[in-house]
PDB file of N, CA, C and O in Angstrom:
ATOM      1  N   MET A   1       0.847  -1.175   0.000  1.00  0.00           N
ATOM      2  CA  MET A   1       0.000   0.000   0.000  1.00  0.00           C
ATOM      3  C   MET A   1       0.897   1.244   0.000  1.00  0.00           C
ATOM      4  O   MET A   1       1.816   1.357   0.786  1.00  0.00           O
ATOM      5  N   THR A   2       0.621   2.172  -0.874  1.00  0.00           N
ATOM      6  CA  THR A   2       1.428   3.380  -0.954  1.00  0.00           C
ATOM      7  C   THR A   2       0.988   4.381   0.101  1.00  0.00           C
ATOM      8  O   THR A   2      -0.043   4.237   0.754  1.00  0.00           O
ATOM      9  N   ILE A   3       1.789   5.422   0.243  1.00  0.00           N
ATOM     10  CA  ILE A   3       1.491   6.459   1.237  1.00  0.00           C
ATOM     11  C   ILE A   3       0.183   7.157   0.900  1.00  0.00           C
ATOM     12  O   ILE A   3      -0.636   7.420   1.779  1.00  0.00           O
ATOM     13  N   ASN A   4      -0.059   7.461  -0.372  1.00  0.00           N
ATOM     14  CA  ASN A   4      -1.300   8.139  -0.761  1.00  0.00           C
ATOM     15  C   ASN A   4      -2.525   7.280  -0.483  1.00  0.00           C
ATOM     16  O   ASN A   4      -3.560   7.785  -0.082  1.00  0.00           O
ATOM     17  N   GLU A   5      -2.413   5.970  -0.727  1.00  0.00           N
ATOM     18  CA  GLU A   5      -3.538   5.086  -0.451  1.00  0.00           C
ATOM     19  C   GLU A   5      -3.804   5.010   1.051  1.00  0.00           C
ATOM     20  O   GLU A   5      -4.951   4.953   1.478  1.00  0.00           O
ATOM     21  N   ASN A   6      -2.745   5.018   1.857  1.00  0.00           N
ATOM     22  CA  ASN A   6      -2.894   4.976   3.306  1.00  0.00           C
ATOM     23  C   ASN A   6      -3.572   6.255   3.805  1.00  0.00           C
ATOM     24  O   ASN A   6      -4.470   6.197   4.640  1.00  0.00           O
ATOM     25  N   LYS A   7      -3.158   7.417   3.290  1.00  0.00           N
ATOM     26  CA  LYS A   7      -3.778   8.682   3.676  1.00  0.00           C
ATOM     27  C   LYS A   7      -5.220   8.746   3.200  1.00  0.00           C
ATOM     28  O   LYS A   7      -6.084   9.274   3.896  1.00  0.00           O
ATOM     29  N   SER A   8      -5.488   8.204   2.037  1.00  0.00           N
ATOM     30  CA  SER A   8      -6.839   8.196   1.499  1.00  0.00           C
ATOM     31  C   SER A   8      -7.757   7.347   2.378  1.00  0.00           C
ATOM     32  O   SER A   8      -8.895   7.720   2.642  1.00  0.00           O
ATOM     33  N   GLY A   9      -7.273   6.205   2.830  1.00  0.00           N
ATOM     34  CA  GLY A   9      -8.061   5.350   3.709  1.00  0.00           C
ATOM     35  C   GLY A   9      -8.381   6.038   5.024  1.00  0.00           C
ATOM     36  O   GLY A   9      -9.499   5.953   5.532  1.00  0.00           O
ATOM     37  N   TRP A  10      -7.409   6.754   5.586  1.00  0.00           N
ATOM     38  CA  TRP A  10      -7.623   7.493   6.831  1.00  0.00           C
ATOM     39  C   TRP A  10      -8.633   8.620   6.617  1.00  0.00           C
ATOM     40  O   TRP A  10      -9.485   8.860   7.467  1.00  0.00           O
ATOM     41  N   LEU A  11      -8.569   9.265   5.475  1.00  0.00           N
ATOM     42  CA  LEU A  11      -9.512  10.340   5.165  1.00  0.00           C
ATOM     43  C   LEU A  11     -10.936   9.791   5.048  1.00  0.00           C
ATOM     44  O   LEU A  11     -11.876  10.382   5.594  1.00  0.00           O
ATOM     45  N   TYR A  12     -11.102   8.668   4.372  1.00  0.00           N
ATOM     46  CA  TYR A  12     -12.425   8.054   4.266  1.00  0.00           C
ATOM     47  C   TYR A  12     -12.962   7.653   5.642  1.00  0.00           C
ATOM     48  O   TYR A  12     -14.154   7.775   5.917  1.00  0.00           O
ATOM     49  N   PHE A  13     -12.082   7.163   6.495  1.00  0.00           N
ATOM     50  CA  PHE A  13     -12.493   6.809   7.852  1.00  0.00           C
ATOM     51  C   PHE A  13     -12.988   8.045   8.601  1.00  0.00           C
ATOM     52  O   PHE A  13     -14.033   8.001   9.254  1.00  0.00           O
ATOM     53  N   GLN A  14     -12.263   9.159   8.516  1.00  0.00           N
ATOM     54  CA  GLN A  14     -12.655  10.388   9.201  1.00  0.00           C
ATOM     55  C   GLN A  14     -13.985  10.918   8.678  1.00  0.00           C
ATOM     56  O   GLN A  14     -14.845  11.347   9.460  1.00  0.00           O
ATOM     57  N   VAL A  15     -14.175  10.880   7.377  1.00  0.00           N
ATOM     58  CA  VAL A  15     -15.430  11.356   6.785  1.00  0.00           C
ATOM     59  C   VAL A  15     -16.591  10.470   7.232  1.00  0.00           C
ATOM     60  O   VAL A  15     -17.680  10.962   7.544  1.00  0.00           O
ATOM     61  N   THR A  16     -16.383   9.174   7.289  1.00  0.00           N
ATOM     62  CA  THR A  16     -17.428   8.250   7.723  1.00  0.00           C
ATOM     63  C   THR A  16     -17.810   8.499   9.176  1.00  0.00           C
ATOM     64  O   THR A  16     -19.001   8.533   9.518  1.00  0.00           O
ATOM     65  N   VAL A  17     -16.826   8.687  10.038  1.00  0.00           N
ATOM     66  CA  VAL A  17     -17.109   8.965  11.447  1.00  0.00           C
ATOM     67  C   VAL A  17     -17.860  10.290  11.590  1.00  0.00           C
ATOM     68  O   VAL A  17     -18.824  10.385  12.353  1.00  0.00           O
ATOM     69  N   ALA A  18     -17.444  11.316  10.844  1.00  0.00           N
ATOM     70  CA  ALA A  18     -18.137  12.609  10.904  1.00  0.00           C
ATOM     71  C   ALA A  18     -19.591  12.467  10.457  1.00  0.00           C
ATOM     72  O   ALA A  18     -20.500  13.022  11.087  1.00  0.00           O
ATOM     73  N   ALA A  19     -19.828  11.715   9.397  1.00  0.00           N
ATOM     74  CA  ALA A  19     -21.200  11.513   8.913  1.00  0.00           C
ATOM     75  C   ALA A  19     -22.038  10.755   9.939  1.00  0.00           C
ATOM     76  O   ALA A  19     -23.217  11.075  10.139  1.00  0.00           O
ATOM     77  N   LEU A  20     -21.454   9.769  10.594  1.00  0.00           N
ATOM     78  CA  LEU A  20     -22.182   9.025  11.625  1.00  0.00           C
ATOM     79  C   LEU A  20     -22.528   9.911  12.820  1.00  0.00           C
ATOM     80  O   LEU A  20     -23.636   9.840  13.355  1.00  0.00           O
ATOM     81  N   VAL A  21     -21.585  10.742  13.237  1.00  0.00           N
ATOM     82  CA  VAL A  21     -21.845  11.636  14.372  1.00  0.00           C
ATOM     83  C   VAL A  21     -22.925  12.646  14.009  1.00  0.00           C
ATOM     84  O   VAL A  21     -23.873  12.863  14.767  1.00  0.00           O
ATOM     85  N   TRP A  22     -22.798  13.283  12.857  1.00  0.00           N
ATOM     86  CA  TRP A  22     -23.799  14.268  12.447  1.00  0.00           C
ATOM     87  C   TRP A  22     -25.164  13.620  12.228  1.00  0.00           C
ATOM     88  O   TRP A  22     -26.190  14.174  12.579  1.00  0.00           O
ATOM     89  N   GLY A  23     -25.182  12.449  11.638  1.00  0.00           N
ATOM     90  CA  GLY A  23     -26.437  11.774  11.376  1.00  0.00           C
ATOM     91  C   GLY A  23     -27.148  11.316  12.637  1.00  0.00           C
ATOM     92  O   GLY A  23     -28.368  11.279  12.701  1.00  0.00           O
ATOM     93  N   SER A  24     -26.384  10.975  13.659  1.00  0.00           N
ATOM     94  CA  SER A  24     -27.004  10.514  14.902  1.00  0.00           C
ATOM     95  C   SER A  24     -27.309  11.663  15.861  1.00  0.00           C
ATOM     96  O   SER A  24     -28.008  11.458  16.852  1.00  0.00           O
ATOM     97  N   ALA A  25     -26.827  12.848  15.586  1.00  0.00           N
ATOM     98  CA  ALA A  25     -27.040  13.978  16.495  1.00  0.00           C
ATOM     99  C   ALA A  25     -28.516  14.338  16.612  1.00  0.00           C
ATOM    100  O   ALA A  25     -29.005  14.617  17.712  1.00  0.00           O
ATOM    101  N   TYR A  26     -29.242  14.350  15.522  1.00  0.00           N
ATOM    102  CA  TYR A  26     -30.650  14.759  15.564  1.00  0.00           C
ATOM    103  C   TYR A  26     -31.506  13.810  16.405  1.00  0.00           C
ATOM    104  O   TYR A  26     -32.223  14.251  17.307  1.00  0.00           O
ATOM    105  N   PRO A  27     -31.471  12.497  16.163  1.00  0.00           N
ATOM    106  CA  PRO A  27     -32.304  11.605  16.992  1.00  0.00           C
ATOM    107  C   PRO A  27     -31.931  11.641  18.474  1.00  0.00           C
ATOM    108  O   PRO A  27     -32.809  11.617  19.337  1.00  0.00           O
ATOM    109  N   PHE A  28     -30.629  11.711  18.765  1.00  0.00           N
ATOM    110  CA  PHE A  28     -30.212  11.762  20.167  1.00  0.00           C
ATOM    111  C   PHE A  28     -30.668  13.057  20.824  1.00  0.00           C
ATOM    112  O   PHE A  28     -31.137  13.062  21.960  1.00  0.00           O
ATOM    113  N   THR A  29     -30.542  14.178  20.124  1.00  0.00           N
ATOM    114  CA  THR A  29     -30.964  15.457  20.679  1.00  0.00           C
ATOM    115  C   THR A  29     -32.475  15.477  20.874  1.00  0.00           C
ATOM    116  O   THR A  29     -32.973  15.982  21.881  1.00  0.00           O
ATOM    117  N   LYS A  30     -33.214  14.923  19.931  1.00  0.00           N
ATOM    118  CA  LYS A  30     -34.667  14.863  20.055  1.00  0.00           C
ATOM    119  C   LYS A  30     -35.064  14.063  21.296  1.00  0.00           C
ATOM    120  O   LYS A  30     -35.966  14.458  22.038  1.00  0.00           O
ATOM    121  N   ARG A  31     -34.383  12.981  21.533  1.00  0.00           N
ATOM    122  CA  ARG A  31     -34.656  12.157  22.721  1.00  0.00           C
ATOM    123  C   ARG A  31     -34.248  12.890  23.999  1.00  0.00           C
ATOM    124  O   ARG A  31     -34.960  12.850  25.003  1.00  0.00           O
ATOM    125  N   LEU A  32     -33.111  13.573  23.969  1.00  0.00           N
ATOM    126  CA  LEU A  32     -32.634  14.291  25.145  1.00  0.00           C
ATOM    127  C   LEU A  32     -33.559  15.434  25.547  1.00  0.00           C
ATOM    128  O   LEU A  32     -33.748  15.694  26.732  1.00  0.00           O
ATOM    129  N   VAL A  33     -34.126  16.147  24.564  1.00  0.00           N
ATOM    130  CA  VAL A  33     -34.998  17.276  24.860  1.00  0.00           C
ATOM    131  C   VAL A  33     -36.217  16.816  25.652  1.00  0.00           C
ATOM    132  O   VAL A  33     -36.745  17.551  26.484  1.00  0.00           O
ATOM    133  N   ALA A  34     -36.643  15.588  25.437  1.00  0.00           N
ATOM    134  CA  ALA A  34     -37.765  15.049  26.205  1.00  0.00           C
ATOM    135  C   ALA A  34     -37.360  14.759  27.650  1.00  0.00           C
ATOM    136  O   ALA A  34     -38.205  14.732  28.536  1.00  0.00           O
ATOM    137  N   GLU A  35     -36.066  14.576  27.890  1.00  0.00           N
ATOM    138  CA  GLU A  35     -35.589  14.199  29.225  1.00  0.00           C
ATOM    139  C   GLU A  35     -35.064  15.394  30.028  1.00  0.00           C
ATOM    140  O   GLU A  35     -35.328  15.493  31.218  1.00  0.00           O
ATOM    141  N   ILE A  36     -34.279  16.275  29.397  1.00  0.00           N
ATOM    142  CA  ILE A  36     -33.672  17.403  30.114  1.00  0.00           C
ATOM    143  C   ILE A  36     -33.884  18.686  29.317  1.00  0.00           C
ATOM    144  O   ILE A  36     -34.295  18.657  28.158  1.00  0.00           O
ATOM    145  N   SER A  37     -33.552  19.808  29.926  1.00  0.00           N
ATOM    146  CA  SER A  37     -33.809  21.103  29.284  1.00  0.00           C
ATOM    147  C   SER A  37     -32.836  21.355  28.125  1.00  0.00           C
ATOM    148  O   SER A  37     -31.686  20.902  28.161  1.00  0.00           O
ATOM    149  N   PRO A  38     -33.294  22.097  27.113  1.00  0.00           N
ATOM    150  CA  PRO A  38     -32.412  22.424  25.987  1.00  0.00           C
ATOM    151  C   PRO A  38     -31.169  23.219  26.401  1.00  0.00           C
ATOM    152  O   PRO A  38     -30.099  23.041  25.834  1.00  0.00           O
ATOM    153  N   LEU A  39     -31.311  24.078  27.409  1.00  0.00           N
ATOM    154  CA  LEU A  39     -30.162  24.851  27.879  1.00  0.00           C
ATOM    155  C   LEU A  39     -29.078  23.937  28.445  1.00  0.00           C
ATOM    156  O   LEU A  39     -27.884  24.159  28.218  1.00  0.00           O
ATOM    157  N   SER A  40     -29.471  22.897  29.142  1.00  0.00           N
ATOM    158  CA  SER A  40     -28.506  21.931  29.672  1.00  0.00           C
ATOM    159  C   SER A  40     -27.800  21.193  28.536  1.00  0.00           C
ATOM    160  O   SER A  40     -26.600  20.929  28.613  1.00  0.00           O
ATOM    161  N   ILE A  41     -28.535  20.871  27.498  1.00  0.00           N
ATOM    162  CA  ILE A  41     -27.946  20.181  26.345  1.00  0.00           C
ATOM    163  C   ILE A  41     -26.912  21.075  25.666  1.00  0.00           C
ATOM    164  O   ILE A  41     -25.807  20.633  25.339  1.00  0.00           O
ATOM    165  N   VAL A  42     -27.257  22.351  25.479  1.00  0.00           N
ATOM    166  CA  VAL A  42     -26.333  23.292  24.836  1.00  0.00           C
ATOM    167  C   VAL A  42     -25.078  23.464  25.683  1.00  0.00           C
ATOM    168  O   VAL A  42     -23.957  23.467  25.159  1.00  0.00           O
ATOM    169  N   ALA A  43     -25.240  23.603  26.988  1.00  0.00           N
ATOM    170  CA  ALA A  43     -24.086  23.772  27.869  1.00  0.00           C
ATOM    171  C   ALA A  43     -23.184  22.540  27.826  1.00  0.00           C
ATOM    172  O   ALA A  43     -21.956  22.659  27.735  1.00  0.00           O
ATOM    173  N   PHE A  44     -23.779  21.363  27.863  1.00  0.00           N
ATOM    174  CA  PHE A  44     -22.984  20.140  27.811  1.00  0.00           C
ATOM    175  C   PHE A  44     -22.262  19.995  26.480  1.00  0.00           C
ATOM    176  O   PHE A  44     -21.089  19.626  26.434  1.00  0.00           O
ATOM    177  N   ARG A  45     -22.966  20.290  25.377  1.00  0.00           N
ATOM    178  CA  ARG A  45     -22.338  20.191  24.052  1.00  0.00           C
ATOM    179  C   ARG A  45     -21.166  21.153  23.927  1.00  0.00           C
ATOM    180  O   ARG A  45     -20.122  20.808  23.362  1.00  0.00           O
ATOM    181  N   ALA A  46     -21.329  22.377  24.434  1.00  0.00           N
ATOM    182  CA  ALA A  46     -20.250  23.360  24.366  1.00  0.00           C
ATOM    183  C   ALA A  46     -19.051  22.898  25.186  1.00  0.00           C
ATOM    184  O   ALA A  46     -17.899  22.982  24.731  1.00  0.00           O
ATOM    185  N   PHE A  47     -19.308  22.390  26.386  1.00  0.00           N
ATOM    186  CA  PHE A  47     -18.216  21.913  27.240  1.00  0.00           C
ATOM    187  C   PHE A  47     -17.523  20.705  26.627  1.00  0.00           C
ATOM    188  O   PHE A  47     -16.290  20.651  26.554  1.00  0.00           O
ATOM    189  N   ALA A  48     -18.301  19.739  26.168  1.00  0.00           N
ATOM    190  CA  ALA A  48     -17.723  18.524  25.585  1.00  0.00           C
ATOM    191  C   ALA A  48     -16.949  18.839  24.307  1.00  0.00           C
ATOM    192  O   ALA A  48     -15.863  18.301  24.081  1.00  0.00           O
ATOM    193  N   GLY A  49     -17.495  19.721  23.488  1.00  0.00           N
ATOM    194  CA  GLY A  49     -16.797  20.103  22.254  1.00  0.00           C
ATOM    195  C   GLY A  49     -15.497  20.824  22.531  1.00  0.00           C
ATOM    196  O   GLY A  49     -14.477  20.558  21.889  1.00  0.00           O
ATOM    197  N   SER A  50     -15.506  21.720  23.499  1.00  0.00           N
ATOM    198  CA  SER A  50     -14.281  22.441  23.857  1.00  0.00           C
ATOM    199  C   SER A  50     -13.221  21.485  24.384  1.00  0.00           C
ATOM    200  O   SER A  50     -12.049  21.569  24.016  1.00  0.00           O
ATOM    201  N   LEU A  51     -13.644  20.590  25.255  1.00  0.00           N
ATOM    202  CA  LEU A  51     -12.697  19.625  25.811  1.00  0.00           C
ATOM    203  C   LEU A  51     -12.131  18.715  24.726  1.00  0.00           C
ATOM    204  O   LEU A  51     -10.916  18.471  24.677  1.00  0.00           O
ATOM    205  N   LEU A  52     -12.986  18.259  23.833  1.00  0.00           N
ATOM    206  CA  LEU A  52     -12.525  17.394  22.748  1.00  0.00           C
ATOM    207  C   LEU A  52     -11.543  18.125  21.830  1.00  0.00           C
ATOM    208  O   LEU A  52     -10.511  17.565  21.440  1.00  0.00           O
ATOM    209  N   LEU A  53     -11.852  19.375  21.493  1.00  0.00           N
ATOM    210  CA  LEU A  53     -10.936  20.136  20.640  1.00  0.00           C
ATOM    211  C   LEU A  53      -9.598  20.379  21.312  1.00  0.00           C
ATOM    212  O   LEU A  53      -8.546  20.313  20.666  1.00  0.00           O
ATOM    213  N   LEU A  54      -9.607  20.663  22.599  1.00  0.00           N
ATOM    214  CA  LEU A  54      -8.346  20.841  23.320  1.00  0.00           C
ATOM    215  C   LEU A  54      -7.524  19.563  23.320  1.00  0.00           C
ATOM    216  O   LEU A  54      -6.309  19.595  23.109  1.00  0.00           O
ATOM    217  N   LEU A  55      -8.181  18.439  23.554  1.00  0.00           N
ATOM    218  CA  LEU A  55      -7.456  17.167  23.576  1.00  0.00           C
ATOM    219  C   LEU A  55      -6.924  16.784  22.198  1.00  0.00           C
ATOM    220  O   LEU A  55      -5.793  16.314  22.065  1.00  0.00           O
ATOM    221  N   LEU A  56      -7.742  16.977  21.176  1.00  0.00           N
ATOM    222  CA  LEU A  56      -7.320  16.589  19.828  1.00  0.00           C
ATOM    223  C   LEU A  56      -6.255  17.515  19.254  1.00  0.00           C
ATOM    224  O   LEU A  56      -5.444  17.095  18.435  1.00  0.00           O
ATOM    225  N   SER A  57      -6.262  18.767  19.671  1.00  0.00           N
ATOM    226  CA  SER A  57      -5.271  19.702  19.137  1.00  0.00           C
ATOM    227  C   SER A  57      -3.930  19.572  19.842  1.00  0.00           C
ATOM    228  O   SER A  57      -2.939  20.147  19.412  1.00  0.00           O
ATOM    229  N   ARG A  58      -3.921  18.838  20.951  1.00  0.00           N
ATOM    230  CA  ARG A  58      -2.692  18.643  21.739  1.00  0.00           C
ATOM    231  C   ARG A  58      -2.070  19.981  22.143  1.00  0.00           C
ATOM    232  O   ARG A  58      -0.848  20.139  22.133  1.00  0.00           O
ATOM    233  N   SER A  59      -2.917  20.918  22.459  1.00  0.00           N
ATOM    234  CA  SER A  59      -2.452  22.245  22.848  1.00  0.00           C
ATOM    235  C   SER A  59      -1.873  22.217  24.250  1.00  0.00           C
ATOM    236  O   SER A  59      -2.272  21.432  25.096  1.00  0.00           O
ATOM    237  N   ARG A  60      -0.943  23.106  24.459  1.00  0.00           N
ATOM    238  CA  ARG A  60      -0.328  23.250  25.769  1.00  0.00           C
ATOM    239  C   ARG A  60      -0.754  24.595  26.341  1.00  0.00           C
ATOM    240  O   ARG A  60      -0.211  25.633  26.003  1.00  0.00           O
ATOM    241  N   PHE A  61      -1.756  24.571  27.186  1.00  0.00           N
ATOM    242  CA  PHE A  61      -2.243  25.789  27.814  1.00  0.00           C
ATOM    243  C   PHE A  61      -1.825  25.804  29.274  1.00  0.00           C
ATOM    244  O   PHE A  61      -1.754  24.764  29.918  1.00  0.00           O
ATOM    245  N   SER A  62      -1.577  26.990  29.786  1.00  0.00           N
ATOM    246  CA  SER A  62      -1.343  27.148  31.209  1.00  0.00           C
ATOM    247  C   SER A  62      -2.395  28.102  31.753  1.00  0.00           C
ATOM    248  O   SER A  62      -3.101  28.772  30.996  1.00  0.00           O
ATOM    249  N   LEU A  63      -2.494  28.178  33.057  1.00  0.00           N
ATOM    250  CA  LEU A  63      -3.497  29.018  33.680  1.00  0.00           C
ATOM    251  C   LEU A  63      -3.302  30.496  33.346  1.00  0.00           C
ATOM    252  O   LEU A  63      -4.261  31.243  33.240  1.00  0.00           O
ATOM    253  N   LYS A  64      -2.044  30.909  33.139  1.00  0.00           N
ATOM    254  CA  LYS A  64      -1.784  32.321  32.847  1.00  0.00           C
ATOM    255  C   LYS A  64      -2.263  32.720  31.442  1.00  0.00           C
ATOM    256  O   LYS A  64      -2.401  33.899  31.148  1.00  0.00           O
ATOM    257  N   ASP A  65      -2.555  31.751  30.586  1.00  0.00           N
ATOM    258  CA  ASP A  65      -3.072  32.053  29.248  1.00  0.00           C
ATOM    259  C   ASP A  65      -4.515  32.538  29.283  1.00  0.00           C
ATOM    260  O   ASP A  65      -4.972  33.193  28.365  1.00  0.00           O
ATOM    261  N   PHE A  66      -5.245  32.207  30.349  1.00  0.00           N
ATOM    262  CA  PHE A  66      -6.660  32.553  30.445  1.00  0.00           C
ATOM    263  C   PHE A  66      -6.860  33.804  31.289  1.00  0.00           C
ATOM    264  O   PHE A  66      -7.305  33.751  32.422  1.00  0.00           O
ATOM    265  N   THR A  67      -6.541  34.936  30.705  1.00  0.00           N
ATOM    266  CA  THR A  67      -6.748  36.217  31.368  1.00  0.00           C
ATOM    267  C   THR A  67      -8.222  36.609  31.253  1.00  0.00           C
ATOM    268  O   THR A  67      -8.940  36.084  30.400  1.00  0.00           O
ATOM    269  N   PRO A  68      -8.690  37.538  32.094  1.00  0.00           N
ATOM    270  CA  PRO A  68     -10.097  37.959  31.997  1.00  0.00           C
ATOM    271  C   PRO A  68     -10.468  38.489  30.610  1.00  0.00           C
ATOM    272  O   PRO A  68     -11.577  38.245  30.134  1.00  0.00           O
ATOM    273  N   ALA A  69      -9.563  39.188  29.952  1.00  0.00           N
ATOM    274  CA  ALA A  69      -9.861  39.706  28.609  1.00  0.00           C
ATOM    275  C   ALA A  69     -10.065  38.563  27.613  1.00  0.00           C
ATOM    276  O   ALA A  69     -10.979  38.599  26.788  1.00  0.00           O
ATOM    277  N   VAL A  70      -9.235  37.547  27.691  1.00  0.00           N
ATOM    278  CA  VAL A  70      -9.359  36.394  26.793  1.00  0.00           C
ATOM    279  C   VAL A  70     -10.631  35.621  27.110  1.00  0.00           C
ATOM    280  O   VAL A  70     -11.364  35.215  26.196  1.00  0.00           O
ATOM    281  N   LEU A  71     -10.926  35.417  28.383  1.00  0.00           N
ATOM    282  CA  LEU A  71     -12.142  34.699  28.763  1.00  0.00           C
ATOM    283  C   LEU A  71     -13.389  35.439  28.298  1.00  0.00           C
ATOM    284  O   LEU A  71     -14.360  34.819  27.860  1.00  0.00           O
ATOM    285  N   TRP A  72     -13.374  36.762  28.376  1.00  0.00           N
ATOM    286  CA  TRP A  72     -14.519  37.542  27.920  1.00  0.00           C
ATOM    287  C   TRP A  72     -14.722  37.367  26.415  1.00  0.00           C
ATOM    288  O   TRP A  72     -15.833  37.170  25.947  1.00  0.00           O
ATOM    289  N   LYS A  73     -13.647  37.424  25.648  1.00  0.00           N
ATOM    290  CA  LYS A  73     -13.745  37.237  24.196  1.00  0.00           C
ATOM    291  C   LYS A  73     -14.265  35.837  23.862  1.00  0.00           C
ATOM    292  O   LYS A  73     -15.105  35.673  22.972  1.00  0.00           O
ATOM    293  N   LEU A  74     -13.782  34.832  24.577  1.00  0.00           N
ATOM    294  CA  LEU A  74     -14.248  33.469  24.346  1.00  0.00           C
ATOM    295  C   LEU A  74     -15.733  33.328  24.679  1.00  0.00           C
ATOM    296  O   LEU A  74     -16.475  32.650  23.973  1.00  0.00           O
ATOM    297  N   PHE A  75     -16.165  33.983  25.757  1.00  0.00           N
ATOM    298  CA  PHE A  75     -17.576  33.936  26.132  1.00  0.00           C
ATOM    299  C   PHE A  75     -18.451  34.560  25.055  1.00  0.00           C
ATOM    300  O   PHE A  75     -19.482  33.996  24.671  1.00  0.00           O
ATOM    301  N   VAL A  76     -18.049  35.726  24.556  1.00  0.00           N
ATOM    302  CA  VAL A  76     -18.838  36.410  23.524  1.00  0.00           C
ATOM    303  C   VAL A  76     -18.895  35.560  22.256  1.00  0.00           C
ATOM    304  O   VAL A  76     -19.961  35.383  21.658  1.00  0.00           O
ATOM    305  N   MET A  77     -17.757  35.014  21.830  1.00  0.00           N
ATOM    306  CA  MET A  77     -17.746  34.164  20.638  1.00  0.00           C
ATOM    307  C   MET A  77     -18.601  32.918  20.830  1.00  0.00           C
ATOM    308  O   MET A  77     -19.310  32.496  19.914  1.00  0.00           O
ATOM    309  N   SER A  78     -18.572  32.335  22.027  1.00  0.00           N
ATOM    310  CA  SER A  78     -19.386  31.154  22.305  1.00  0.00           C
ATOM    311  C   SER A  78     -20.861  31.489  22.268  1.00  0.00           C
ATOM    312  O   SER A  78     -21.666  30.739  21.690  1.00  0.00           O
ATOM    313  N   ALA A  79     -21.244  32.601  22.874  1.00  0.00           N
ATOM    314  CA  ALA A  79     -22.654  32.992  22.891  1.00  0.00           C
ATOM    315  C   ALA A  79     -23.154  33.268  21.471  1.00  0.00           C
ATOM    316  O   ALA A  79     -24.255  32.858  21.101  1.00  0.00           O
ATOM    317  N   LEU A  80     -22.351  33.942  20.668  1.00  0.00           N
ATOM    318  CA  LEU A  80     -22.749  34.204  19.288  1.00  0.00           C
ATOM    319  C   LEU A  80     -22.824  32.919  18.485  1.00  0.00           C
ATOM    320  O   LEU A  80     -23.739  32.730  17.687  1.00  0.00           O
ATOM    321  N   GLY A  81     -21.885  32.034  18.685  1.00  0.00           N
ATOM    322  CA  GLY A  81     -21.866  30.767  17.949  1.00  0.00           C
ATOM    323  C   GLY A  81     -23.041  29.882  18.297  1.00  0.00           C
ATOM    324  O   GLY A  81     -23.665  29.289  17.416  1.00  0.00           O
ATOM    325  N   VAL A  82     -23.391  29.808  19.563  1.00  0.00           N
ATOM    326  CA  VAL A  82     -24.506  28.967  19.998  1.00  0.00           C
ATOM    327  C   VAL A  82     -25.834  29.576  19.546  1.00  0.00           C
ATOM    328  O   VAL A  82     -26.735  28.875  19.083  1.00  0.00           O
ATOM    329  N   SER A  83     -25.961  30.897  19.649  1.00  0.00           N
ATOM    330  CA  SER A  83     -27.237  31.520  19.314  1.00  0.00           C
ATOM    331  C   SER A  83     -27.495  31.571  17.803  1.00  0.00           C
ATOM    332  O   SER A  83     -28.640  31.621  17.373  1.00  0.00           O
ATOM    333  N   THR A  84     -26.448  31.553  16.990  1.00  0.00           N
ATOM    334  CA  THR A  84     -26.649  31.596  15.543  1.00  0.00           C
ATOM    335  C   THR A  84     -26.665  30.203  14.922  1.00  0.00           C
ATOM    336  O   THR A  84     -26.853  30.070  13.723  1.00  0.00           O
ATOM    337  N   GLN A  85     -26.491  29.219  15.720  1.00  0.00           N
ATOM    338  CA  GLN A  85     -26.423  27.842  15.217  1.00  0.00           C
ATOM    339  C   GLN A  85     -27.731  27.323  14.790  1.00  0.00           C
ATOM    340  O   GLN A  85     -28.780  27.388  15.037  1.00  0.00           O
TER     341      GLN A  85
END
């Protein structure tokens, strides 16, 4: 197997996983709304997504990186992103 074929296989795997996650999001969310409040679902999704992105990006953050100015900007961007979704 060549390098391009190996990368192509990994790309197809990633696309398939993304399609499965997106496709299953609607039924799971519909079921969750019957059980808990929509605000709780949004808060959990935002937290889980942020944590997943931090882990997958392998970023090295320290506590001094999160100044009040940065946290405020992140809050505003999060509120706009969630409300326009």
